[in-house]
mmCIF file of C-alpha atoms in Angstrom:
data_model
loop_
_atom_site.group_PDB
_atom_site.id
_atom_site.type_symbol
_atom_site.label_atom_id
_atom_site.label_comp_id
_atom_site.label_asym_id
_atom_site.label_seq_id
_atom_site.Cartn_x
_atom_site.Cartn_y
_atom_site.Cartn_z
ATOM 1 C CA MET N 1081 0.000 0.000 0.000
ATOM 2 C CA LEU N 1082 2.752 2.454 0.907
ATOM 3 C CA GLU N 1083 4.638 1.789 -2.303
ATOM 4 C CA GLU N 1084 1.480 2.427 -4.315
ATOM 5 C CA LEU N 1085 1.001 5.735 -2.482
ATOM 6 C CA ARG N 1086 4.604 6.721 -3.092
ATOM 7 C CA GLN N 1087 4.275 6.032 -6.805
ATOM 8 C CA GLN N 1088 0.979 7.942 -7.018
ATOM 9 C CA VAL N 1089 2.460 11.003 -5.293
ATOM 10 C CA ARG N 1090 5.545 10.868 -7.486
ATOM 11 C CA ILE N 1091 3.547 10.547 -10.709
ATOM 12 C CA ASP N 1092 0.751 13.048 -10.044
ATOM 13 C CA PRO N 1093 0.783 14.725 -6.623
ATOM 14 C CA ALA N 1094 -2.084 17.122 -7.424
ATOM 15 C CA ALA N 1095 -4.565 14.530 -8.725
ATOM 16 C CA PRO N 1096 -7.829 13.967 -6.823
ATOM 17 C CA ALA N 1097 -7.064 10.241 -6.839
ATOM 18 C CA THR N 1098 -3.833 10.973 -4.976
ATOM 19 C CA ALA N 1099 -5.691 12.872 -2.272
ATOM 20 C CA ARG N 1100 -8.186 10.003 -1.904
ATOM 21 C CA LYS N 1101 -5.418 7.421 -1.650
ATOM 22 C CA LEU N 1102 -3.541 9.500 0.914
ATOM 23 C CA ALA N 1103 -6.704 9.893 3.008
ATOM 24 C CA ALA N 1104 -7.340 6.146 2.858
ATOM 25 C CA GLY N 1105 -3.733 5.485 3.858
ATOM 26 C CA ARG N 1106 -3.967 7.849 6.824
ATOM 27 C CA GLU N 1107 -7.164 6.138 7.989
ATOM 28 C CA ALA N 1108 -5.591 2.683 7.678
ATOM 29 C CA VAL N 1109 -2.579 3.789 9.706
ATOM 30 C CA ALA N 1110 -4.812 5.408 12.372
ATOM 31 C CA ALA N 1111 -6.920 2.233 12.632
ATOM 32 C CA GLU N 1112 -3.800 0.108 13.075
ATOM 33 C CA LEU N 1113 -2.487 2.476 15.755
ATOM 34 C CA ARG N 1114 -5.785 2.254 17.653
ATOM 35 C CA ARG N 1115 -5.619 -1.551 17.510
ATOM 36 C CA MET N 1116 -2.040 -1.507 18.783
ATOM 37 C CA GLU N 1117 -2.941 0.902 21.602
ATOM 38 C CA GLN N 1118 -5.728 -1.428 22.721
ATOM 39 C CA GLY N 1119 -3.337 -4.369 22.762
ATOM 40 C CA ILE N 1120 -0.736 -2.436 24.729
ATOM 41 C CA ALA N 1121 -3.355 -1.281 27.230
ATOM 42 C CA ALA N 1122 -4.505 -4.877 27.741
ATOM 43 C CA MET N 1123 -0.896 -6.018 28.245
ATOM 44 C CA LEU N 1124 -0.226 -3.273 30.775
ATOM 45 C CA LYS N 1125 -3.280 -4.296 32.758
ATOM 46 C CA ALA N 1126 -2.243 -7.962 32.747
ATOM 47 C CA VAL N 1127 1.485 -7.636 33.444
ATOM 48 C CA ALA N 1128 2.702 -7.344 36.986
ATOM 49 C CA THR N 1129 4.639 -4.257 37.984
ATOM 50 C CA ALA N 1130 8.051 -4.212 39.655
ATOM 51 C CA VAL N 1131 6.323 -3.485 42.977
ATOM 52 C CA PRO N 1132 4.419 -6.534 44.184
ATOM 53 C CA PRO N 1133 0.767 -5.826 44.962
ATOM 54 C CA ARG N 1134 -0.564 -6.240 48.487
ATOM 55 C CA ASN N 1135 -3.488 -8.236 47.156
ATOM 56 C CA ALA N 1136 -4.038 -10.224 43.996
ATOM 57 C CA TRP N 1137 -5.958 -7.895 41.706
ATOM 58 C CA LEU N 1138 -6.545 -10.174 38.710
ATOM 59 C CA SER N 1139 -8.381 -13.444 39.016
ATOM 60 C CA PRO N 1140 -7.256 -16.284 36.736
ATOM 61 C CA GLU N 1141 -10.458 -15.822 34.703
ATOM 62 C CA GLU N 1142 -9.768 -12.117 34.192
ATOM 63 C CA LEU N 1143 -6.202 -12.883 33.158
ATOM 64 C CA LYS N 1144 -7.406 -15.436 30.583
ATOM 65 C CA GLN N 1145 -9.880 -12.897 29.185
ATOM 66 C CA ARG N 1146 -7.188 -10.239 28.845
ATOM 67 C CA LEU N 1147 -4.801 -12.660 27.188
ATOM 68 C CA GLN N 1148 -7.483 -13.448 24.620
ATOM 69 C CA GLN N 1149 -7.745 -9.722 23.835
ATOM 70 C CA LEU N 1150 -4.128 -9.736 22.718
#
């Protein structure tokens, strides 16, 4: 996809098709970033910190659910 965008911009940067392709590329990148952020957030919730907790805060069921989200 990126190579196709690069070629389109190089060939005809002012074309309406170029603007549409760039907008679609931006949206695809933003969607992928949102998906990655959700995965990172789930990992941060599931991974223990360097400071041990006083109480267990994730049940085994909750941990399995969060692992499935990854």
